[in-house]
GROMACS .gro file of C-alpha atoms in nm:
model
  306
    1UNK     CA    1   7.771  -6.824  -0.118
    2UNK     CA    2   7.804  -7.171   0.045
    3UNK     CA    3   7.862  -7.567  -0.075
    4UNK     CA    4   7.658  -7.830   0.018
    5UNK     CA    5   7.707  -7.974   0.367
    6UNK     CA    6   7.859  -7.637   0.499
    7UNK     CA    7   7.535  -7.563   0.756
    8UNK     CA    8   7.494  -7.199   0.901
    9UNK     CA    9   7.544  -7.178   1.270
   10UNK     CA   10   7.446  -6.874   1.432
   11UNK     CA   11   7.611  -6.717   1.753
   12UNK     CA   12   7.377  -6.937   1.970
   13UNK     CA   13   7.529  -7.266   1.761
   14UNK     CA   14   7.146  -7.352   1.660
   15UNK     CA   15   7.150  -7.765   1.601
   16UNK     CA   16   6.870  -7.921   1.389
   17UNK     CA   17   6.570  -7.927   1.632
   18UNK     CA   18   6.420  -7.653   1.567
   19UNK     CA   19   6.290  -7.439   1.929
   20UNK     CA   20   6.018  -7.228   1.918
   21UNK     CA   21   5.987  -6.892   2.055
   22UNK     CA   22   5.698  -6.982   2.376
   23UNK     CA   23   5.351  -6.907   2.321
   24UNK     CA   24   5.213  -6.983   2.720
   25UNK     CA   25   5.051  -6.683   2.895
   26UNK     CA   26   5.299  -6.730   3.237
   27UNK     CA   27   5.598  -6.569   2.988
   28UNK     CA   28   5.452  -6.215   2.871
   29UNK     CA   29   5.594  -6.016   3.098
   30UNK     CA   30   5.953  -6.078   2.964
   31UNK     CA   31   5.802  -6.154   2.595
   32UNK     CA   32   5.753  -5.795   2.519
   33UNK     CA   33   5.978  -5.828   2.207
   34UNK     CA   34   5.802  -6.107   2.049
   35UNK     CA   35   5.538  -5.910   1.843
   36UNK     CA   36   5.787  -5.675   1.653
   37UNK     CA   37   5.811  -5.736   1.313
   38UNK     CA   38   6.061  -5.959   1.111
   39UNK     CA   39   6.281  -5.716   0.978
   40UNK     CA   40   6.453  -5.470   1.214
   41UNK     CA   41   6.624  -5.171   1.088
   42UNK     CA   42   7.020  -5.156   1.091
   43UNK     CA   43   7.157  -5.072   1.424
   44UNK     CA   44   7.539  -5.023   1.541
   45UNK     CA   45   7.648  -5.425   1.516
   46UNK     CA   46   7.654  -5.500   1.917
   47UNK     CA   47   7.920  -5.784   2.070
   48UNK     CA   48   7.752  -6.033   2.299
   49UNK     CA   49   8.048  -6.227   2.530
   50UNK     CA   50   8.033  -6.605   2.483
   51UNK     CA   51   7.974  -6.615   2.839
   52UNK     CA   52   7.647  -6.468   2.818
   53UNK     CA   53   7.543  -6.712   2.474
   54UNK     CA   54   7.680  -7.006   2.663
   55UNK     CA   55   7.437  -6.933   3.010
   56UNK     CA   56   7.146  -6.892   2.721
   57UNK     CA   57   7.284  -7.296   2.558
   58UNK     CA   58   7.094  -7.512   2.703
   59UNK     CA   59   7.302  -7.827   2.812
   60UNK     CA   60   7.101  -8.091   2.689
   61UNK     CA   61   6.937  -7.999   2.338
   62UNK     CA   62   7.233  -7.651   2.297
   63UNK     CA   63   6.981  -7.452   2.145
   64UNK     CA   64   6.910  -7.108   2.288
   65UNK     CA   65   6.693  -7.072   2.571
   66UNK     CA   66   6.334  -6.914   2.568
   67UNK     CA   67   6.048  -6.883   2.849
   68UNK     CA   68   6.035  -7.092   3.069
   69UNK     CA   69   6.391  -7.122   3.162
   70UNK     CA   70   6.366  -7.411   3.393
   71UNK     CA   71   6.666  -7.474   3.682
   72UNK     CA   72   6.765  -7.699   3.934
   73UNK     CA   73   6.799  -7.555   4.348
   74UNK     CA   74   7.187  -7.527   4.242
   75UNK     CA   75   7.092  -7.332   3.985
   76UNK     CA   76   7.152  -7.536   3.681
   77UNK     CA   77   6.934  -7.449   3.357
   78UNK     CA   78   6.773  -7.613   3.087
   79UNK     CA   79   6.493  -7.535   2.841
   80UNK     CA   80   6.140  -7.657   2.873
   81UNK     CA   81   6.162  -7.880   2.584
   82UNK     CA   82   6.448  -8.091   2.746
   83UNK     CA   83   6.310  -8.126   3.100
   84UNK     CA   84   6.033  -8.366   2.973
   85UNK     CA   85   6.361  -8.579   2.867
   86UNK     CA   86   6.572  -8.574   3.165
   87UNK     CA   87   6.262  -8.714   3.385
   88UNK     CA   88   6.290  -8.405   3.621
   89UNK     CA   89   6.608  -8.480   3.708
   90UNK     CA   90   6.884  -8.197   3.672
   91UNK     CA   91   7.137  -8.313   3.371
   92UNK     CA   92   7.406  -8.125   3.546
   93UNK     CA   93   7.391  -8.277   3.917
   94UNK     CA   94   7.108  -8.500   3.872
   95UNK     CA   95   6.886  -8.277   4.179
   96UNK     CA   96   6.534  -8.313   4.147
   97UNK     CA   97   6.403  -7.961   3.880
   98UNK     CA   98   6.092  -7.899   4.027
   99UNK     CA   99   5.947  -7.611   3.884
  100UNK     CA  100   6.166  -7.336   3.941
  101UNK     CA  101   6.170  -7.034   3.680
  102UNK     CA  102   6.522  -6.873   3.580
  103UNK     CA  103   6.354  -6.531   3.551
  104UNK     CA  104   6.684  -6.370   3.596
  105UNK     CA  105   6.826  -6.541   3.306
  106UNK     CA  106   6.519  -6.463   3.108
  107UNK     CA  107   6.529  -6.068   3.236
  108UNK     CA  108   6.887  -6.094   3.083
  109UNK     CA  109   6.760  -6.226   2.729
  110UNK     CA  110   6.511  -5.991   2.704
  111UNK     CA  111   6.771  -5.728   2.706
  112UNK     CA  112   6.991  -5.871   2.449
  113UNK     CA  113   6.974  -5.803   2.089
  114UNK     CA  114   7.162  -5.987   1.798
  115UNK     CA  115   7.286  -6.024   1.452
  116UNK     CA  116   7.075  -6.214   1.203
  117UNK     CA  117   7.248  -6.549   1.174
  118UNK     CA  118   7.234  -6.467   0.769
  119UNK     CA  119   7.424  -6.159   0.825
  120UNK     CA  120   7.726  -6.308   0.581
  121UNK     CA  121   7.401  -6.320   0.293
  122UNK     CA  122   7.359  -5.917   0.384
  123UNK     CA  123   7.134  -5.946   0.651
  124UNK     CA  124   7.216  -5.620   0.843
  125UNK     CA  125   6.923  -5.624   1.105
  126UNK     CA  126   6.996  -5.639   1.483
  127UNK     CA  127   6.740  -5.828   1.622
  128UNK     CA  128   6.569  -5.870   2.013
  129UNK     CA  129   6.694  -6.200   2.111
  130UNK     CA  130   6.333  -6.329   2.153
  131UNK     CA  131   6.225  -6.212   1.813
  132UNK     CA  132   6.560  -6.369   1.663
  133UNK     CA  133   6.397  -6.702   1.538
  134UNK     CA  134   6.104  -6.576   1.413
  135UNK     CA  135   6.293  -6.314   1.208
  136UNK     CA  136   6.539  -6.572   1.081
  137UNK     CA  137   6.235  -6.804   0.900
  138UNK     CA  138   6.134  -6.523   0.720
  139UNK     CA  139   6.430  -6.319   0.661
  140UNK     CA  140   6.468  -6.195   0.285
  141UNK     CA  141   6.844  -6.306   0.274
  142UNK     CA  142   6.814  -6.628   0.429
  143UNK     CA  143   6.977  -6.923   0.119
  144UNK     CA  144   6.772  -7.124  -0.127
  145UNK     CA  145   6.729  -7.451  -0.124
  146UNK     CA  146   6.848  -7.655  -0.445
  147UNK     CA  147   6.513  -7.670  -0.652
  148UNK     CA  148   6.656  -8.001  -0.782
  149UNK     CA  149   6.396  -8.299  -0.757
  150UNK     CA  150   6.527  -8.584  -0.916
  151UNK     CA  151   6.784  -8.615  -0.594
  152UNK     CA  152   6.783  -8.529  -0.224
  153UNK     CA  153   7.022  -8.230  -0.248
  154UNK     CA  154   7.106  -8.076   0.031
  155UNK     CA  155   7.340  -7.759  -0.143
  156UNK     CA  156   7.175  -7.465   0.008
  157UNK     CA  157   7.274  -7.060  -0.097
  158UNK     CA  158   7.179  -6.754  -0.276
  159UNK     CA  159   7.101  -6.760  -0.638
  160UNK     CA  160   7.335  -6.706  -0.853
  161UNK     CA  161   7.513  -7.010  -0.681
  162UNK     CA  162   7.209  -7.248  -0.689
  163UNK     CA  163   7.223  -7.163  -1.095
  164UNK     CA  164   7.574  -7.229  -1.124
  165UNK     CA  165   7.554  -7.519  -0.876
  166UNK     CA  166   7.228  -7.671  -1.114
  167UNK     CA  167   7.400  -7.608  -1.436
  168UNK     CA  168   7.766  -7.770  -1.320
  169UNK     CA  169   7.632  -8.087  -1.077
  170UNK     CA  170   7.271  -8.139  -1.219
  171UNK     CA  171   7.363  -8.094  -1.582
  172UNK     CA  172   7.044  -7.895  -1.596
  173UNK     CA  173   6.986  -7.746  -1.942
  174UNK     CA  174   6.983  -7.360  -1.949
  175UNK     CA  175   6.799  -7.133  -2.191
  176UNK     CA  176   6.782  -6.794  -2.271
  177UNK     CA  177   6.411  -6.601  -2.338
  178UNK     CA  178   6.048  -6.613  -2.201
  179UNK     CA  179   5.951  -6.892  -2.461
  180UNK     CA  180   6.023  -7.253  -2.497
  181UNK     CA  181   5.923  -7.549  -2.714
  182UNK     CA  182   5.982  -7.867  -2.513
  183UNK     CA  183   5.933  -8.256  -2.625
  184UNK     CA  184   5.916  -8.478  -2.368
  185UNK     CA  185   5.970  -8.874  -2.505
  186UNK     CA  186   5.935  -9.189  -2.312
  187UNK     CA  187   5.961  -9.561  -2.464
  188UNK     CA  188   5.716  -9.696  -2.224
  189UNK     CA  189   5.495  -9.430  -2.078
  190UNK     CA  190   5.306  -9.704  -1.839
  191UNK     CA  191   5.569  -9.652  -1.628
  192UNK     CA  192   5.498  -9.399  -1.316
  193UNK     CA  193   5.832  -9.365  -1.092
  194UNK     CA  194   5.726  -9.090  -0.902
  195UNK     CA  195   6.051  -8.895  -0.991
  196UNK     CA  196   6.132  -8.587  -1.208
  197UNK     CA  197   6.207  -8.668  -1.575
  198UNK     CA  198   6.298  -8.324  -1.669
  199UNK     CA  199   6.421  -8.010  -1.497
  200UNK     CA  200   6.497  -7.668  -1.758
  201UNK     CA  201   6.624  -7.357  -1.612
  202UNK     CA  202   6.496  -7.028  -1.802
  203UNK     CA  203   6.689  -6.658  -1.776
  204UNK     CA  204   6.443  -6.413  -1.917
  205UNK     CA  205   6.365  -6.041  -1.717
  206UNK     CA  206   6.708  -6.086  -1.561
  207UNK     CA  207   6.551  -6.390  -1.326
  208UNK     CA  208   6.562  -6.738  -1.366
  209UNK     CA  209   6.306  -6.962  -1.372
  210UNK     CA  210   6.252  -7.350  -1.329
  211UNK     CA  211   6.036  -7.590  -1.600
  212UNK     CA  212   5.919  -7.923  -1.380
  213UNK     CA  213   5.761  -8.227  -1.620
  214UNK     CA  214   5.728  -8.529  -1.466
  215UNK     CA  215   5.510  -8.816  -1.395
  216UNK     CA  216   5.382  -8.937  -1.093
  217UNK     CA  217   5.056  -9.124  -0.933
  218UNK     CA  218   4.762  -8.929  -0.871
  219UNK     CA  219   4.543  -9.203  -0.659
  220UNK     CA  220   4.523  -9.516  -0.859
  221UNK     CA  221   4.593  -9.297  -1.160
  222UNK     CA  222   4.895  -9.173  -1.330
  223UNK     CA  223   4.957  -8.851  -1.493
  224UNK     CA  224   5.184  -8.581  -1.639
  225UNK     CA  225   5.251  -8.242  -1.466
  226UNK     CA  226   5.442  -7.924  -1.571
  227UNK     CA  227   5.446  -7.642  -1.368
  228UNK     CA  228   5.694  -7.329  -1.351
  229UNK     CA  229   5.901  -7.198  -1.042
  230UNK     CA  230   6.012  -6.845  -0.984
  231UNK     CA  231   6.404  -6.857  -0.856
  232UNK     CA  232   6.326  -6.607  -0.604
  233UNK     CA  233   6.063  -6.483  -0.319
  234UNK     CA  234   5.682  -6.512  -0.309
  235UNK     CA  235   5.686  -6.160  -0.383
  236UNK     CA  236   5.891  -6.098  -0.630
  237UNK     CA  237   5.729  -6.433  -0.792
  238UNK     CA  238   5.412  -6.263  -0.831
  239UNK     CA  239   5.526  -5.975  -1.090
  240UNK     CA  240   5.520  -6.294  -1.337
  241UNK     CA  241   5.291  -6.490  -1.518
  242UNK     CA  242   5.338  -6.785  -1.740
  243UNK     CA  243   5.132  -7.029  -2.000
  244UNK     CA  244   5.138  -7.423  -2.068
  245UNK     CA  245   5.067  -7.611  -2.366
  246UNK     CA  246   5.003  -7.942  -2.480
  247UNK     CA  247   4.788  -8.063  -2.793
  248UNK     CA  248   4.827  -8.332  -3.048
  249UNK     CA  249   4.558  -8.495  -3.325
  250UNK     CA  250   4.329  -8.136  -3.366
  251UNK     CA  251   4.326  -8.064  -2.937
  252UNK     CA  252   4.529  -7.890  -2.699
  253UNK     CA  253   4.517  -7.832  -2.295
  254UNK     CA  254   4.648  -7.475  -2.212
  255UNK     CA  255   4.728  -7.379  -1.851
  256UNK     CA  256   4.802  -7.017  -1.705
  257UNK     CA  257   4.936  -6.919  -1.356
  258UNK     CA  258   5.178  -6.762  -1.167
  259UNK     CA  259   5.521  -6.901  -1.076
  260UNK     CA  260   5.570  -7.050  -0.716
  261UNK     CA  261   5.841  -6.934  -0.548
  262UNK     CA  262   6.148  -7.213  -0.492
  263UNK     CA  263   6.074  -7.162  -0.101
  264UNK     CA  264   5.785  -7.367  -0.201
  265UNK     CA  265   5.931  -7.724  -0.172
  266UNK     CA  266   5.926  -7.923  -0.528
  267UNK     CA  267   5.671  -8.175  -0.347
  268UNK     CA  268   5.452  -7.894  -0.212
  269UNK     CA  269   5.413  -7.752  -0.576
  270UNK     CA  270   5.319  -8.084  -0.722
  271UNK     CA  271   5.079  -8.217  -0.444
  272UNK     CA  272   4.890  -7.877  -0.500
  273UNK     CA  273   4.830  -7.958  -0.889
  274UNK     CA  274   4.923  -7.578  -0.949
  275UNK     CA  275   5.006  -7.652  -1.296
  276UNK     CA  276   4.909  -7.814  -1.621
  277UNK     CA  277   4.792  -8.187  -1.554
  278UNK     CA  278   4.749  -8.456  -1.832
  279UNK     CA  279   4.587  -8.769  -1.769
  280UNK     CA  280   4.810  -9.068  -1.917
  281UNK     CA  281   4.510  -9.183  -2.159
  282UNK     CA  282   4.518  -8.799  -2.282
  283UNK     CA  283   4.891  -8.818  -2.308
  284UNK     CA  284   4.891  -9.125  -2.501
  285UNK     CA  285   4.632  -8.964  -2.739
  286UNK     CA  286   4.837  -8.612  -2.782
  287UNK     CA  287   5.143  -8.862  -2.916
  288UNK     CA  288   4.916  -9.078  -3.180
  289UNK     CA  289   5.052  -9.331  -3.344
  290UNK     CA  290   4.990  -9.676  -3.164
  291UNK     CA  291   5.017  -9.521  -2.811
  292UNK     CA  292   5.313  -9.709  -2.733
  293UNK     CA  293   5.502  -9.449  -2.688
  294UNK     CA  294   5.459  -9.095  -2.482
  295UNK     CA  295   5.556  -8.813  -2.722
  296UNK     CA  296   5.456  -8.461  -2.563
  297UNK     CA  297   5.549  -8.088  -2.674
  298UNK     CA  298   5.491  -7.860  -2.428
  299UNK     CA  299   5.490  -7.508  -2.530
  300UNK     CA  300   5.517  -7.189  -2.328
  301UNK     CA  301   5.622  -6.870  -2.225
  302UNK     CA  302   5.659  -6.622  -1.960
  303UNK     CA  303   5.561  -6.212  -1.917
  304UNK     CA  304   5.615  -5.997  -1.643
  305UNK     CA  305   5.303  -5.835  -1.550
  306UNK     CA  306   5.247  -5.463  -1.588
   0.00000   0.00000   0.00000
């Protein structure tokens, strides 16, 4: 488990720019790693010396290394990302770069192969250092991000801390079953602050799942969305389905999809419309009365498919 502002450093002491593993022809013959698949079988844990992670730092950027290693005639590295930056000129001694490949350096990561930086999550793989990054964005036991929207949180981890963390800090309300009967009220429903009026957490199939309803502009016009989000992987997501509904004076709008996973940002959900969206004239009508005043139930429930 982690806190917020506690961020995971690897062994190469990985900063926020994020380097990508190189793509250019001139590299395959050290890049024979790159094409093996994210997850790597457990292999006896290996001890690289910090001597060897600090030659792969570069100096400017410290990020690890990858093709082309660029150095200087005294033999001073840097990566290829950084040398646009330093106008050619050596950070170390300030010598002109040129184009000079480190292939020995790059012969030497080739050979190396690593922990997964999530290894404390129960990541056991050992990875080829040039396959390290890619198996990192995709590794299984890499945190959660906080599903949160009505804040920027930054608390990242695994998740039964993210529910603990949503029920203690958001004040999120938590319910127990696959159904729910939910009424949404708002004194002045002309109002659109593009920002999330109501977050539920739901524990049903031993998961938990995430009820969004909010309002926000859609063009020139403002609506209503609810949509559900699994509290898990894509995969896992899919062994669920779930249904919407919303209805007032003799009609009703019913929506029925899957759950998103929560690696699909709050923002990325919403923008996609993948859930049930009411138009604010058909909200108004759903609430009667003199329209005045937004008064919604939304009504639903969740299965696990068969």
């Amino acid at each position: 488990m982690t806190t917020a502002n506690c961020p995971y450093f690897d062994d190469l002491r990985c900063q926020p720019a994020v380097i990508h593993p190189p793509q250019n022809e001139d590299c395959t013959d050290i890049g024979e790693h790159m094409n093996e698949p994210a997850q790597h079988t457990a292999k006896p844990n290996v001890t690289v010396s910090s001597s060897v992670r600090e030659l792969l730092e570069c100096p400017v950027c410290l990020n690890a290394m990858y093709p082309p290693i660029h150095q200087c005639s005294n033999g001073h590295t840097l990566c290829s990302g950084c040398k646009p930056r330093v106008h050619n000129r050596c950070p170390t001694c300030r010598h002109e770069l040129g184009n000079i490949r480190c292939l020995a350096l790059e012969k030497v990561a080739a050979s190396l192969e690593l922990p997964c930086k999530y290894q404390s999550f129960g990541c056991i793989g050992i990875i080829p250092y040039y396959s390290k990054l890619k198996h990192e964005s995709q590794c299984s036991f890499r945190p959660y991000n906080c599903p949160y929207a009505g804040s920027e949180c930054t608390v990242i981890g695994d998740i039964p801390y993210i529910v603990a963390h949503l029920k203690d800090d958001h004040k999120v309300d938590m319910h127990m079953g696959s159904t729910f009967n939910h009424r949404y009220v708002k004194s002045n429903p002309h109002e659109v602050e593009n920002a999330t009026w109501m977050l539920t957490v739901f524990s049903c199939f031993g998961q938990y799942f995430c009820l969004h309803f909010e309002a926000f502009q859609l063009g020139m016009a403002p609506v209503y969305i609810a949509f559900l989000r699994f509290m898990g992987d894509d995969e896992s997501a899919k062994n669920f389905s779930y249904s919407l509904e919303v209805g007032g004076n003799g009609r009703k709008l019913i929506w029925q999809g899957v759950p998103r996973s929560i690696r699909d940002s709050h923002r990325k959900v919403r923008d996609s419309f993948d859930g049930l969206i009411i138009q604010r004239n058909m909200a108004l009508f759903f609430s009667g009365g003199d329209r005045k005043e937004l008064k919604l139930r939304v009504t639903g429930r969740i299965w696990k498919e068969q």
